[in-house]
Amino acid sequence: MPSDAAPRDAVTEILSRDASGLKLRSRKIHVDVVAGQQSGQGFDFAGTEVRIGSARGCDLVLFDGAVSRHHLTLKVERGGIRVIDAGSRNGTVLDGVSIRDAYARYDSTLVLGNSSLRLRLLQDVIEIPLSSRESFGGLIGQSVPMRVVFTMLERAAAVDDTVLVEGETGTGKELAAEALHEESARSGEPFVVFDCSAVAPNLMESELFGHVRGAFSGAVADREGAFEAADGGTLFLDEIGELPLDLQPKLLRALERFEVRRIGSNTPRKVNVRVVAATNRNLAEEVSNKRFREDLYYRLAVVRVVLPPLRERPDDIPLLIHHFTRELAERGRQVTPLPERAMKALIGQAWPGNVRELKNAVTRTLFHGTALGQAPPSLPGPLVTAKVDLSVPLKDAREQLCEAFEEAYLREALSETGGNVTHAARIAGVNRKFIQRAVQRFRLRANEEPETE
């Protein structure tokens, strides 16, 4: 969360609906470069978000070798300018203080690399059209950040450009890809998911592009790859940041020429595929660290959509909880109404696992027959005695059961040690940071201890 309090006078808000729909009202950001190679230059930005760095895809490109490719992001939010360091190599200094996420004061100075910037909010007000939807496929939300996302997805669905979906784990990147496909002209064609993190590197080329019989040991027949399987439809490349460097030129070639060549074949095959890629990594920094090709990055990010973490849209939590409980009720689950106090407690949590973690929390508490917001009891006896609900897919049920067991185990470990994190970590055979994260995740009780690692 931002470290400084923001001014109270809102400069960003949703206007009332008119004939043209909903609109986002915001003031412009003005940036003066006061030190560095571009000193003396000034820039106005009409958007509510400004990406600053040395890469050509940024809104403000700084010719400074000490500045990361995507160094930081400015957002007009809660009456001020929010400054978010994007995992830069050399860090960001705001008014003399090194920060990761903070609000700037009027006329604040930013130092990044060898450059210094002065920030101001202008009085000029812009109005940005927003989606009036509260869902886009499986994505749900009525907050400003989600309406901005829905607006971008609506526009992306109407064209055939490659889309890069970025966001933390659990924010719904695959749901966004599925919705893009369903809302596009390709909806009646295949939607193929290729998880770059789930395929062994030595098999990835064959899985992507296919192979012919005899191409390598074990290739007993011709086989099409993911590109050919998705012909006419959409290919979703999940965890694209895991793609090996040696395969990246081949993917780039496929995207540029719309053709693939099976391993062992000299004949290219034309494919008509719309590619949507997703990652929870900062690909711009992966490029800086030579782990991802720059040309492939820009070829993937023709349209770039960033899904906000749940902590940045707490107003959507009640809507999501009602959605999840309604889903469970439709599957025959008995749903206990959520008390207002419990709802407020859930809204105030950080949810590092984002929407996926919230959904698991809702399902887990109902799995134990307790009201949401209450601690579930420890798991009874052997795991095989746990209740089986065949309306839940095996993968989801297994994940819920594992989470429930992990919570029960760590709750017992902390109880045994009187809440001592270090001793509980020793019993569980994990490090202290794991226990500390679990304490926040499961709302466990633990003693505060000084950092010793």
Tab-separated table of C-alpha atoms in Angstrom:
chain	number	residue	atom	x	y	z
A	1	MET	CA	0.000	0.000	0.000
A	2	PRO	CA	1.164	3.592	-0.521
A	3	SER	CA	3.246	4.874	2.355
A	4	ASP	CA	2.001	8.487	2.430
A	5	ALA	CA	-1.494	9.807	2.940
A	6	ALA	CA	-3.102	11.291	-0.150
A	7	PRO	CA	-5.021	14.604	-0.283
A	8	ARG	CA	-8.754	14.270	0.208
A	9	ASP	CA	-10.006	16.313	-2.750
A	10	ALA	CA	-10.763	13.712	-5.408
A	11	VAL	CA	-9.576	14.454	-8.906
A	12	THR	CA	-10.620	11.125	-10.354
A	13	GLU	CA	-14.217	9.965	-10.263
A	14	ILE	CA	-16.911	8.260	-12.290
A	15	LEU	CA	-19.356	10.774	-13.662
A	16	SER	CA	-23.067	10.103	-13.815
A	17	ARG	CA	-24.276	8.196	-16.821
A	18	ASP	CA	-25.255	10.324	-19.803
A	19	ALA	CA	-26.203	9.558	-23.395
A	20	SER	CA	-22.646	8.437	-24.132
A	21	GLY	CA	-22.315	6.254	-21.017
A	22	LEU	CA	-19.944	6.387	-18.026
A	23	LYS	CA	-16.845	8.543	-17.984
A	24	LEU	CA	-13.729	8.827	-15.838
A	25	ARG	CA	-12.933	12.416	-14.878
A	26	SER	CA	-9.285	13.227	-14.192
A	27	ARG	CA	-6.782	16.062	-14.172
A	28	LYS	CA	-3.684	15.971	-16.348
A	29	ILE	CA	-0.172	15.243	-15.088
A	30	HIS	CA	2.654	17.635	-15.985
A	31	VAL	CA	6.264	16.451	-15.739
A	32	ASP	CA	9.297	18.754	-15.995
A	33	VAL	CA	12.751	17.211	-16.449
A	34	VAL	CA	14.967	19.315	-14.171
A	35	ALA	CA	18.175	17.252	-14.379
A	36	GLY	CA	19.576	14.797	-16.873
A	37	GLN	CA	20.041	14.655	-20.629
A	38	GLN	CA	16.512	16.004	-21.288
A	39	SER	CA	16.728	18.798	-18.722
A	40	GLY	CA	14.447	21.711	-19.568
A	41	GLN	CA	11.828	19.637	-21.342
A	42	GLY	CA	8.237	19.483	-20.107
A	43	PHE	CA	5.509	16.941	-20.851
A	44	ASP	CA	1.726	16.854	-20.348
A	45	PHE	CA	-0.085	13.531	-20.007
A	46	ALA	CA	-3.829	13.147	-20.390
A	47	GLY	CA	-4.076	9.586	-19.155
A	48	THR	CA	-4.676	8.494	-15.587
A	49	GLU	CA	-1.535	6.320	-15.800
A	50	VAL	CA	1.920	7.270	-17.078
A	51	ARG	CA	4.737	4.729	-17.554
A	52	ILE	CA	8.249	6.193	-17.328
A	53	GLY	CA	11.463	4.438	-18.338
A	54	SER	CA	14.126	4.073	-20.998
A	55	ALA	CA	12.140	1.689	-23.249
A	56	ARG	CA	10.454	3.075	-26.322
A	57	GLY	CA	7.100	1.657	-25.245
A	58	CYS	CA	6.899	3.958	-22.195
A	59	ASP	CA	4.763	7.123	-22.172
A	60	LEU	CA	7.796	9.165	-21.131
A	61	VAL	CA	11.058	7.826	-22.533
A	62	LEU	CA	14.194	9.007	-20.718
A	63	PHE	CA	17.538	8.820	-22.541
A	64	ASP	CA	19.347	7.711	-19.415
A	65	GLY	CA	21.322	4.473	-19.200
A	66	ALA	CA	20.823	4.362	-15.414
A	67	VAL	CA	17.025	4.288	-15.812
A	68	SER	CA	15.320	0.896	-16.092
A	69	ARG	CA	13.271	0.080	-19.160
A	70	HIS	CA	10.048	0.457	-17.209
A	71	HIS	CA	11.265	2.310	-14.153
A	72	LEU	CA	8.077	3.587	-12.538
A	73	THR	CA	4.395	4.338	-13.054
A	74	LEU	CA	2.489	7.500	-12.127
A	75	LYS	CA	-1.230	7.210	-11.406
A	76	VAL	CA	-3.782	9.948	-10.779
A	77	GLU	CA	-5.509	8.500	-7.754
A	78	ARG	CA	-7.239	9.575	-4.533
A	79	GLY	CA	-6.628	13.234	-5.103
A	80	GLY	CA	-2.926	13.055	-5.911
A	81	ILE	CA	-0.191	11.446	-7.967
A	82	ARG	CA	0.718	7.959	-6.874
A	83	VAL	CA	4.306	6.913	-7.668
A	84	ILE	CA	4.920	3.169	-8.030
A	85	ASP	CA	8.434	1.848	-8.601
A	86	ALA	CA	8.200	-0.980	-11.172
A	87	GLY	CA	11.027	-3.073	-9.749
A	88	SER	CA	13.740	-0.784	-11.113
A	89	ARG	CA	17.431	-1.653	-10.775
A	90	ASN	CA	18.512	1.643	-9.193
A	91	GLY	CA	15.364	2.546	-7.280
A	92	THR	CA	13.201	5.672	-7.100
A	93	VAL	CA	13.681	8.624	-4.750
A	94	LEU	CA	10.714	10.908	-3.999
A	95	ASP	CA	11.557	14.177	-2.225
A	96	GLY	CA	14.756	12.672	-0.849
A	97	VAL	CA	13.194	9.397	0.337
A	98	SER	CA	13.656	6.064	-1.402
A	99	ILE	CA	10.191	4.669	-2.122
A	100	ARG	CA	8.416	1.741	-3.724
A	101	ASP	CA	4.841	3.054	-3.559
A	102	ALA	CA	3.951	6.521	-2.274
A	103	TYR	CA	1.903	9.648	-2.984
A	104	ALA	CA	3.660	12.743	-4.285
A	105	ARG	CA	3.001	16.220	-2.928
A	106	TYR	CA	2.384	19.175	-5.200
A	107	ASP	CA	5.661	20.093	-6.916
A	108	SER	CA	7.396	16.924	-5.696
A	109	THR	CA	10.747	15.917	-7.173
A	110	LEU	CA	11.545	12.407	-8.402
A	111	VAL	CA	15.070	11.100	-8.902
A	112	LEU	CA	15.566	8.038	-11.088
A	113	GLY	CA	18.935	7.127	-12.497
A	114	ASN	CA	20.740	10.343	-13.442
A	115	SER	CA	17.498	12.203	-14.135
A	116	SER	CA	15.292	14.357	-11.904
A	117	LEU	CA	11.622	15.086	-12.574
A	118	ARG	CA	9.220	17.599	-11.036
A	119	LEU	CA	5.566	16.561	-10.845
A	120	ARG	CA	2.422	18.683	-10.958
A	121	LEU	CA	-1.288	18.132	-11.441
A	122	LEU	CA	-2.783	20.589	-13.913
A	123	GLN	CA	-6.223	22.127	-13.544
A	124	ASP	CA	-7.173	20.861	-17.002
A	125	VAL	CA	-9.783	18.126	-16.679
A	126	ILE	CA	-10.188	15.293	-19.147
A	127	GLU	CA	-13.047	12.838	-19.490
A	128	ILE	CA	-12.274	9.259	-20.468
A	129	PRO	CA	-15.117	6.951	-21.596
A	130	LEU	CA	-15.499	3.912	-19.343
A	131	SER	CA	-17.222	0.605	-19.799
A	132	SER	CA	-20.639	0.412	-18.153
A	133	ARG	CA	-20.266	-3.339	-17.639
A	134	GLU	CA	-19.790	-5.043	-14.286
A	135	SER	CA	-18.332	-8.169	-15.847
A	136	PHE	CA	-16.344	-9.214	-18.873
A	137	GLY	CA	-16.517	-12.947	-19.301
A	138	GLY	CA	-15.402	-14.412	-15.973
A	139	LEU	CA	-13.912	-11.109	-14.759
A	140	ILE	CA	-16.143	-9.273	-12.286
A	141	GLY	CA	-15.922	-5.738	-10.913
A	142	GLN	CA	-17.581	-2.355	-10.755
A	143	SER	CA	-14.620	-0.342	-9.437
A	144	VAL	CA	-12.814	2.266	-11.543
A	145	PRO	CA	-9.724	0.048	-12.129
A	146	MET	CA	-11.868	-2.815	-13.431
A	147	ARG	CA	-14.013	-0.569	-15.624
A	148	VAL	CA	-10.792	0.737	-17.166
A	149	VAL	CA	-9.733	-2.880	-17.816
A	150	PHE	CA	-13.130	-3.733	-19.325
A	151	THR	CA	-12.876	-0.705	-21.621
A	152	MET	CA	-9.492	-1.884	-22.905
A	153	LEU	CA	-10.680	-5.479	-23.316
A	154	GLU	CA	-13.754	-4.358	-25.259
A	155	ARG	CA	-11.546	-2.457	-27.671
A	156	ALA	CA	-9.064	-5.328	-27.940
A	157	ALA	CA	-11.843	-7.834	-28.674
A	158	ALA	CA	-12.911	-5.781	-31.688
A	159	VAL	CA	-9.502	-6.083	-33.378
A	160	ASP	CA	-7.127	-8.934	-34.109
A	161	ASP	CA	-3.953	-7.525	-32.542
A	162	THR	CA	-1.731	-9.513	-30.199
A	163	VAL	CA	-2.511	-8.810	-26.535
A	164	LEU	CA	-0.217	-9.002	-23.507
A	165	VAL	CA	-2.089	-9.427	-20.212
A	166	GLU	CA	-0.015	-8.590	-17.147
A	167	GLY	CA	-0.941	-9.002	-13.509
A	168	GLU	CA	-0.119	-10.711	-10.250
A	169	THR	CA	-0.941	-14.350	-9.646
A	170	GLY	CA	-4.659	-14.867	-9.108
A	171	THR	CA	-5.889	-11.698	-10.829
A	172	GLY	CA	-7.661	-13.573	-13.642
A	173	LYS	CA	-5.324	-13.456	-16.637
A	174	GLU	CA	-6.683	-16.647	-18.192
A	175	LEU	CA	-10.244	-15.396	-17.661
A	176	ALA	CA	-9.315	-12.229	-19.545
A	177	ALA	CA	-7.899	-14.273	-22.427
A	178	GLU	CA	-10.990	-16.480	-22.574
A	179	ALA	CA	-13.266	-13.427	-22.545
A	180	LEU	CA	-11.277	-11.774	-25.336
A	181	HIS	CA	-11.774	-14.896	-27.425
A	182	GLU	CA	-15.495	-15.185	-26.659
A	183	GLU	CA	-16.121	-11.509	-27.449
A	184	SER	CA	-14.141	-11.592	-30.687
A	185	ALA	CA	-15.094	-12.659	-34.193
A	186	ARG	CA	-13.160	-15.891	-33.511
A	187	SER	CA	-15.498	-17.071	-30.752
A	188	GLY	CA	-16.719	-20.052	-32.752
A	189	GLU	CA	-13.167	-21.290	-33.368
A	190	PRO	CA	-10.701	-23.086	-31.022
A	191	PHE	CA	-9.350	-21.512	-27.846
A	192	VAL	CA	-6.070	-23.281	-27.075
A	193	VAL	CA	-4.144	-22.789	-23.806
A	194	PHE	CA	-0.384	-23.328	-23.809
A	195	ASP	CA	1.242	-22.991	-20.376
A	196	CYS	CA	4.927	-22.173	-20.909
A	197	SER	CA	5.707	-23.062	-17.290
A	198	ALA	CA	4.204	-26.554	-17.508
A	199	VAL	CA	6.142	-27.957	-20.486
A	200	ALA	CA	9.690	-29.303	-20.289
A	201	PRO	CA	12.106	-27.057	-22.242
A	202	ASN	CA	13.202	-29.918	-24.503
A	203	LEU	CA	9.579	-30.572	-25.518
A	204	MET	CA	8.385	-27.008	-25.859
A	205	GLU	CA	9.252	-26.490	-29.529
A	206	SER	CA	7.411	-29.662	-30.504
A	207	GLU	CA	4.401	-28.734	-28.354
A	208	LEU	CA	4.231	-25.252	-29.896
A	209	PHE	CA	5.040	-25.943	-33.538
A	210	GLY	CA	4.560	-29.707	-33.952
A	211	HIS	CA	6.858	-32.337	-35.474
A	212	VAL	CA	6.954	-34.887	-38.265
A	213	ARG	CA	7.490	-38.605	-37.945
A	214	GLY	CA	11.130	-39.502	-37.288
A	215	ALA	CA	12.141	-35.957	-36.380
A	216	PHE	CA	13.595	-37.225	-33.111
A	217	SER	CA	13.591	-40.330	-30.955
A	218	GLY	CA	10.012	-41.125	-30.008
A	219	ALA	CA	8.416	-39.157	-32.880
A	220	VAL	CA	6.476	-42.149	-34.248
A	221	ALA	CA	3.881	-40.052	-36.091
A	222	ASP	CA	3.261	-36.554	-37.400
A	223	ARG	CA	1.868	-34.245	-34.717
A	224	GLU	CA	0.460	-30.736	-34.884
A	225	GLY	CA	1.499	-28.146	-32.317
A	226	ALA	CA	-0.493	-25.562	-30.393
A	227	PHE	CA	-0.355	-23.023	-33.229
A	228	GLU	CA	-1.952	-25.414	-35.715
A	229	ALA	CA	-4.470	-26.622	-33.122
A	230	ALA	CA	-5.591	-23.013	-32.626
A	231	ASP	CA	-5.850	-22.266	-36.367
A	232	GLY	CA	-8.740	-19.870	-36.952
A	233	GLY	CA	-9.068	-19.161	-33.246
A	234	THR	CA	-7.026	-17.901	-30.287
A	235	LEU	CA	-3.803	-19.229	-28.796
A	236	PHE	CA	-3.292	-18.274	-25.154
A	237	LEU	CA	0.377	-18.376	-24.150
A	238	ASP	CA	0.269	-18.424	-20.358
A	239	GLU	CA	3.390	-17.552	-18.330
A	240	ILE	CA	5.138	-16.283	-21.457
A	241	GLY	CA	8.047	-15.104	-19.305
A	242	GLU	CA	9.032	-18.772	-18.879
A	243	LEU	CA	9.635	-19.260	-22.609
A	244	PRO	CA	13.299	-20.289	-23.160
A	245	LEU	CA	15.480	-17.723	-24.918
A	246	ASP	CA	16.364	-20.080	-27.747
A	247	LEU	CA	12.693	-20.483	-28.667
A	248	GLN	CA	11.851	-16.789	-28.599
A	249	PRO	CA	13.129	-16.034	-32.144
A	250	LYS	CA	10.965	-18.869	-33.493
A	251	LEU	CA	7.902	-17.523	-31.713
A	252	LEU	CA	8.653	-14.055	-33.066
A	253	ARG	CA	8.904	-15.451	-36.586
A	254	ALA	CA	5.571	-17.249	-36.191
A	255	LEU	CA	3.893	-14.050	-34.992
A	256	GLU	CA	5.322	-11.944	-37.823
A	257	ARG	CA	4.792	-14.388	-40.710
A	258	PHE	CA	1.742	-16.274	-39.440
A	259	GLU	CA	3.415	-19.538	-40.276
A	260	VAL	CA	5.075	-22.378	-38.383
A	261	ARG	CA	7.484	-25.112	-39.317
A	262	ARG	CA	7.196	-28.501	-37.661
A	263	ILE	CA	10.393	-30.020	-36.299
A	264	GLY	CA	11.938	-32.157	-39.034
A	265	SER	CA	10.061	-30.428	-41.850
A	266	ASN	CA	11.314	-27.862	-44.365
A	267	THR	CA	7.814	-26.809	-45.385
A	268	PRO	CA	6.202	-23.897	-43.514
A	269	ARG	CA	2.494	-24.097	-42.703
A	270	LYS	CA	0.280	-21.004	-42.705
A	271	VAL	CA	-1.766	-20.406	-39.555
A	272	ASN	CA	-4.506	-17.893	-38.823
A	273	VAL	CA	-4.135	-17.367	-35.084
A	274	ARG	CA	-4.781	-14.513	-32.676
A	275	VAL	CA	-2.260	-14.689	-29.821
A	276	VAL	CA	-2.938	-13.560	-26.258
A	277	ALA	CA	0.015	-13.855	-23.864
A	278	ALA	CA	0.067	-13.483	-20.097
A	279	THR	CA	2.682	-13.118	-17.394
A	280	ASN	CA	3.044	-12.198	-13.736
A	281	ARG	CA	6.601	-11.025	-14.403
A	282	ASN	CA	7.808	-7.545	-15.299
A	283	LEU	CA	8.727	-8.325	-18.910
A	284	ALA	CA	10.330	-4.923	-19.439
A	285	GLU	CA	12.832	-5.750	-16.703
A	286	GLU	CA	13.286	-9.247	-18.112
A	287	VAL	CA	14.348	-7.521	-21.337
A	288	SER	CA	16.806	-5.334	-19.403
A	289	ASN	CA	18.276	-8.433	-17.773
A	290	LYS	CA	18.671	-10.172	-21.170
A	291	ARG	CA	16.177	-12.894	-20.243
A	292	PHE	CA	13.581	-11.857	-22.803
A	293	ARG	CA	13.973	-10.521	-26.330
A	294	GLU	CA	13.066	-6.870	-26.803
A	295	ASP	CA	11.617	-7.387	-30.286
A	296	LEU	CA	9.396	-10.215	-29.064
A	297	TYR	CA	8.223	-8.115	-26.113
A	298	TYR	CA	7.015	-5.309	-28.367
A	299	ARG	CA	5.464	-7.785	-30.789
A	300	LEU	CA	3.444	-9.298	-27.937
A	301	ALA	CA	2.500	-5.985	-26.296
A	302	VAL	CA	0.688	-4.466	-29.272
A	303	VAL	CA	-2.196	-4.150	-26.838
A	304	ARG	CA	-1.163	-4.215	-23.172
A	305	VAL	CA	-3.717	-4.892	-20.434
A	306	VAL	CA	-2.744	-4.763	-16.758
A	307	LEU	CA	-5.103	-6.476	-14.301
A	308	PRO	CA	-5.127	-4.688	-10.925
A	309	PRO	CA	-4.463	-6.655	-7.715
A	310	LEU	CA	-7.442	-7.113	-5.428
A	311	ARG	CA	-5.944	-4.801	-2.797
A	312	GLU	CA	-6.314	-1.913	-5.279
A	313	ARG	CA	-10.029	-2.549	-5.803
A	314	PRO	CA	-11.460	-3.461	-2.351
A	315	ASP	CA	-14.883	-2.135	-3.369
A	316	ASP	CA	-15.225	-5.204	-5.598
A	317	ILE	CA	-14.804	-7.699	-2.743
A	318	PRO	CA	-18.508	-7.791	-1.674
A	319	LEU	CA	-19.533	-8.243	-5.312
A	320	LEU	CA	-17.041	-11.091	-5.728
A	321	ILE	CA	-18.118	-12.805	-2.498
A	322	HIS	CA	-21.778	-12.679	-3.531
A	323	HIS	CA	-20.807	-14.114	-6.917
A	324	PHE	CA	-18.811	-16.994	-5.401
A	325	THR	CA	-21.476	-17.849	-2.828
A	326	ARG	CA	-24.158	-17.766	-5.533
A	327	GLU	CA	-22.065	-20.158	-7.638
A	328	LEU	CA	-21.728	-22.531	-4.683
A	329	ALA	CA	-25.440	-22.302	-3.921
A	330	GLU	CA	-26.227	-23.232	-7.527
A	331	ARG	CA	-24.085	-26.363	-7.014
A	332	GLY	CA	-26.205	-27.368	-4.032
A	333	ARG	CA	-23.996	-25.956	-1.263
A	334	GLN	CA	-25.620	-24.520	1.860
A	335	VAL	CA	-24.591	-20.864	2.037
A	336	THR	CA	-24.405	-19.004	5.361
A	337	PRO	CA	-25.121	-15.242	5.111
A	338	LEU	CA	-22.076	-13.096	5.737
A	339	PRO	CA	-22.299	-10.748	8.750
A	340	GLU	CA	-21.443	-7.121	8.069
A	341	ARG	CA	-18.480	-7.232	10.469
A	342	ALA	CA	-17.019	-10.234	8.664
A	343	MET	CA	-17.488	-8.506	5.303
A	344	LYS	CA	-15.579	-5.456	6.545
A	345	ALA	CA	-12.783	-7.701	7.805
A	346	LEU	CA	-12.483	-9.352	4.408
A	347	ILE	CA	-12.450	-6.014	2.614
A	348	GLY	CA	-9.594	-4.840	4.823
A	349	GLN	CA	-7.298	-7.768	4.023
A	350	ALA	CA	-4.392	-7.551	1.571
A	351	TRP	CA	-5.225	-10.778	-0.342
A	352	PRO	CA	-1.744	-11.452	-1.788
A	353	GLY	CA	-3.260	-14.328	-3.803
A	354	ASN	CA	-5.860	-11.890	-5.187
A	355	VAL	CA	-9.235	-13.101	-6.491
A	356	ARG	CA	-8.147	-16.746	-6.510
A	357	GLU	CA	-7.297	-16.560	-2.811
A	358	LEU	CA	-10.605	-14.857	-2.017
A	359	LYS	CA	-12.511	-17.544	-3.923
A	360	ASN	CA	-10.629	-20.290	-2.100
A	361	ALA	CA	-11.350	-18.610	1.241
A	362	VAL	CA	-15.067	-18.477	0.438
A	363	THR	CA	-15.117	-22.118	-0.673
A	364	ARG	CA	-12.927	-23.322	2.209
A	365	THR	CA	-15.088	-21.777	4.920
A	366	LEU	CA	-18.229	-23.245	3.380
A	367	PHE	CA	-16.393	-26.559	3.013
A	368	HIS	CA	-16.058	-26.579	6.802
A	369	GLY	CA	-19.652	-25.440	7.315
A	370	THR	CA	-18.636	-22.185	9.027
A	371	ALA	CA	-19.672	-18.632	8.258
A	372	LEU	CA	-17.284	-16.573	6.191
A	373	GLY	CA	-14.813	-14.634	8.275
A	374	GLN	CA	-14.741	-17.281	11.020
A	375	ALA	CA	-11.788	-19.585	11.521
A	376	PRO	CA	-12.484	-23.128	10.293
A	377	PRO	CA	-11.751	-26.000	12.648
A	378	SER	CA	-8.712	-28.210	12.284
A	379	LEU	CA	-9.070	-31.016	9.775
A	380	PRO	CA	-10.325	-34.212	11.412
A	381	GLY	CA	-8.130	-37.323	11.268
A	382	PRO	CA	-6.868	-38.633	7.951
A	383	LEU	CA	-7.473	-36.527	4.859
A	384	VAL	CA	-9.495	-39.306	3.240
A	385	THR	CA	-12.333	-38.552	5.663
A	386	ALA	CA	-12.826	-35.097	4.149
A	387	LYS	CA	-16.189	-34.470	2.513
A	388	VAL	CA	-16.195	-34.953	-1.256
A	389	ASP	CA	-18.213	-32.560	-3.417
A	390	LEU	CA	-18.408	-33.837	-6.984
A	391	SER	CA	-19.815	-30.514	-8.189
A	392	VAL	CA	-16.309	-29.058	-7.744
A	393	PRO	CA	-13.666	-30.014	-10.344
A	394	LEU	CA	-10.925	-32.292	-8.986
A	395	LYS	CA	-8.193	-29.671	-9.481
A	396	ASP	CA	-10.127	-27.034	-7.504
A	397	ALA	CA	-11.142	-29.510	-4.802
A	398	ARG	CA	-7.553	-30.674	-4.367
A	399	GLU	CA	-6.332	-27.088	-4.103
A	400	GLN	CA	-8.990	-26.281	-1.496
A	401	LEU	CA	-8.128	-29.369	0.535
A	402	CYS	CA	-4.394	-28.644	0.436
A	403	GLU	CA	-4.976	-25.060	1.549
A	404	ALA	CA	-7.248	-26.205	4.358
A	405	PHE	CA	-4.653	-28.733	5.539
A	406	GLU	CA	-1.845	-26.164	5.345
A	407	GLU	CA	-3.882	-23.731	7.428
A	408	ALA	CA	-4.774	-26.379	10.007
A	409	TYR	CA	-1.149	-27.571	10.229
A	410	LEU	CA	0.284	-24.076	10.712
A	411	ARG	CA	-2.471	-23.112	13.150
A	412	GLU	CA	-1.537	-26.154	15.244
A	413	ALA	CA	2.187	-25.390	14.978
A	414	LEU	CA	1.670	-21.814	16.177
A	415	SER	CA	-0.613	-23.014	18.968
A	416	GLU	CA	2.025	-25.532	20.075
A	417	THR	CA	4.741	-22.843	20.162
A	418	GLY	CA	2.628	-20.145	21.769
A	419	GLY	CA	2.603	-18.152	18.543
A	420	ASN	CA	6.406	-18.140	18.171
A	421	VAL	CA	7.072	-17.821	14.424
A	422	THR	CA	10.678	-19.038	14.585
A	423	HIS	CA	9.796	-22.188	16.547
A	424	ALA	CA	6.785	-22.905	14.327
A	425	ALA	CA	8.993	-22.599	11.248
A	426	ARG	CA	11.464	-25.068	12.780
A	427	ILE	CA	8.667	-27.596	13.424
A	428	ALA	CA	7.269	-27.209	9.889
A	429	GLY	CA	10.697	-27.328	8.257
A	430	VAL	CA	10.208	-23.984	6.472
A	431	ASN	CA	11.715	-20.521	6.843
A	432	ARG	CA	10.250	-17.728	8.960
A	433	LYS	CA	9.119	-15.698	5.955
A	434	PHE	CA	6.880	-18.586	4.868
A	435	ILE	CA	5.202	-18.616	8.292
A	436	GLN	CA	4.881	-14.820	8.298
A	437	ARG	CA	3.159	-14.890	4.904
A	438	ALA	CA	0.878	-17.697	6.099
A	439	VAL	CA	-0.054	-15.681	9.203
A	440	GLN	CA	-1.306	-12.864	6.966
A	441	ARG	CA	-2.884	-15.200	4.442
A	442	PHE	CA	-4.876	-17.301	6.934
A	443	ARG	CA	-5.269	-14.589	9.612
A	444	LEU	CA	-3.433	-16.692	12.209
A	445	ARG	CA	-2.279	-15.465	15.603
A	446	ALA	CA	1.452	-15.065	16.067
A	447	ASN	CA	3.841	-13.127	18.271
A	448	GLU	CA	5.699	-10.217	16.676
A	449	GLU	CA	9.415	-11.012	16.536
A	450	PRO	CA	12.415	-8.956	15.482
A	451	GLU	CA	13.862	-9.916	12.076
A	452	THR	CA	16.893	-12.131	12.585
A	453	GLU	CA	17.466	-13.475	9.068
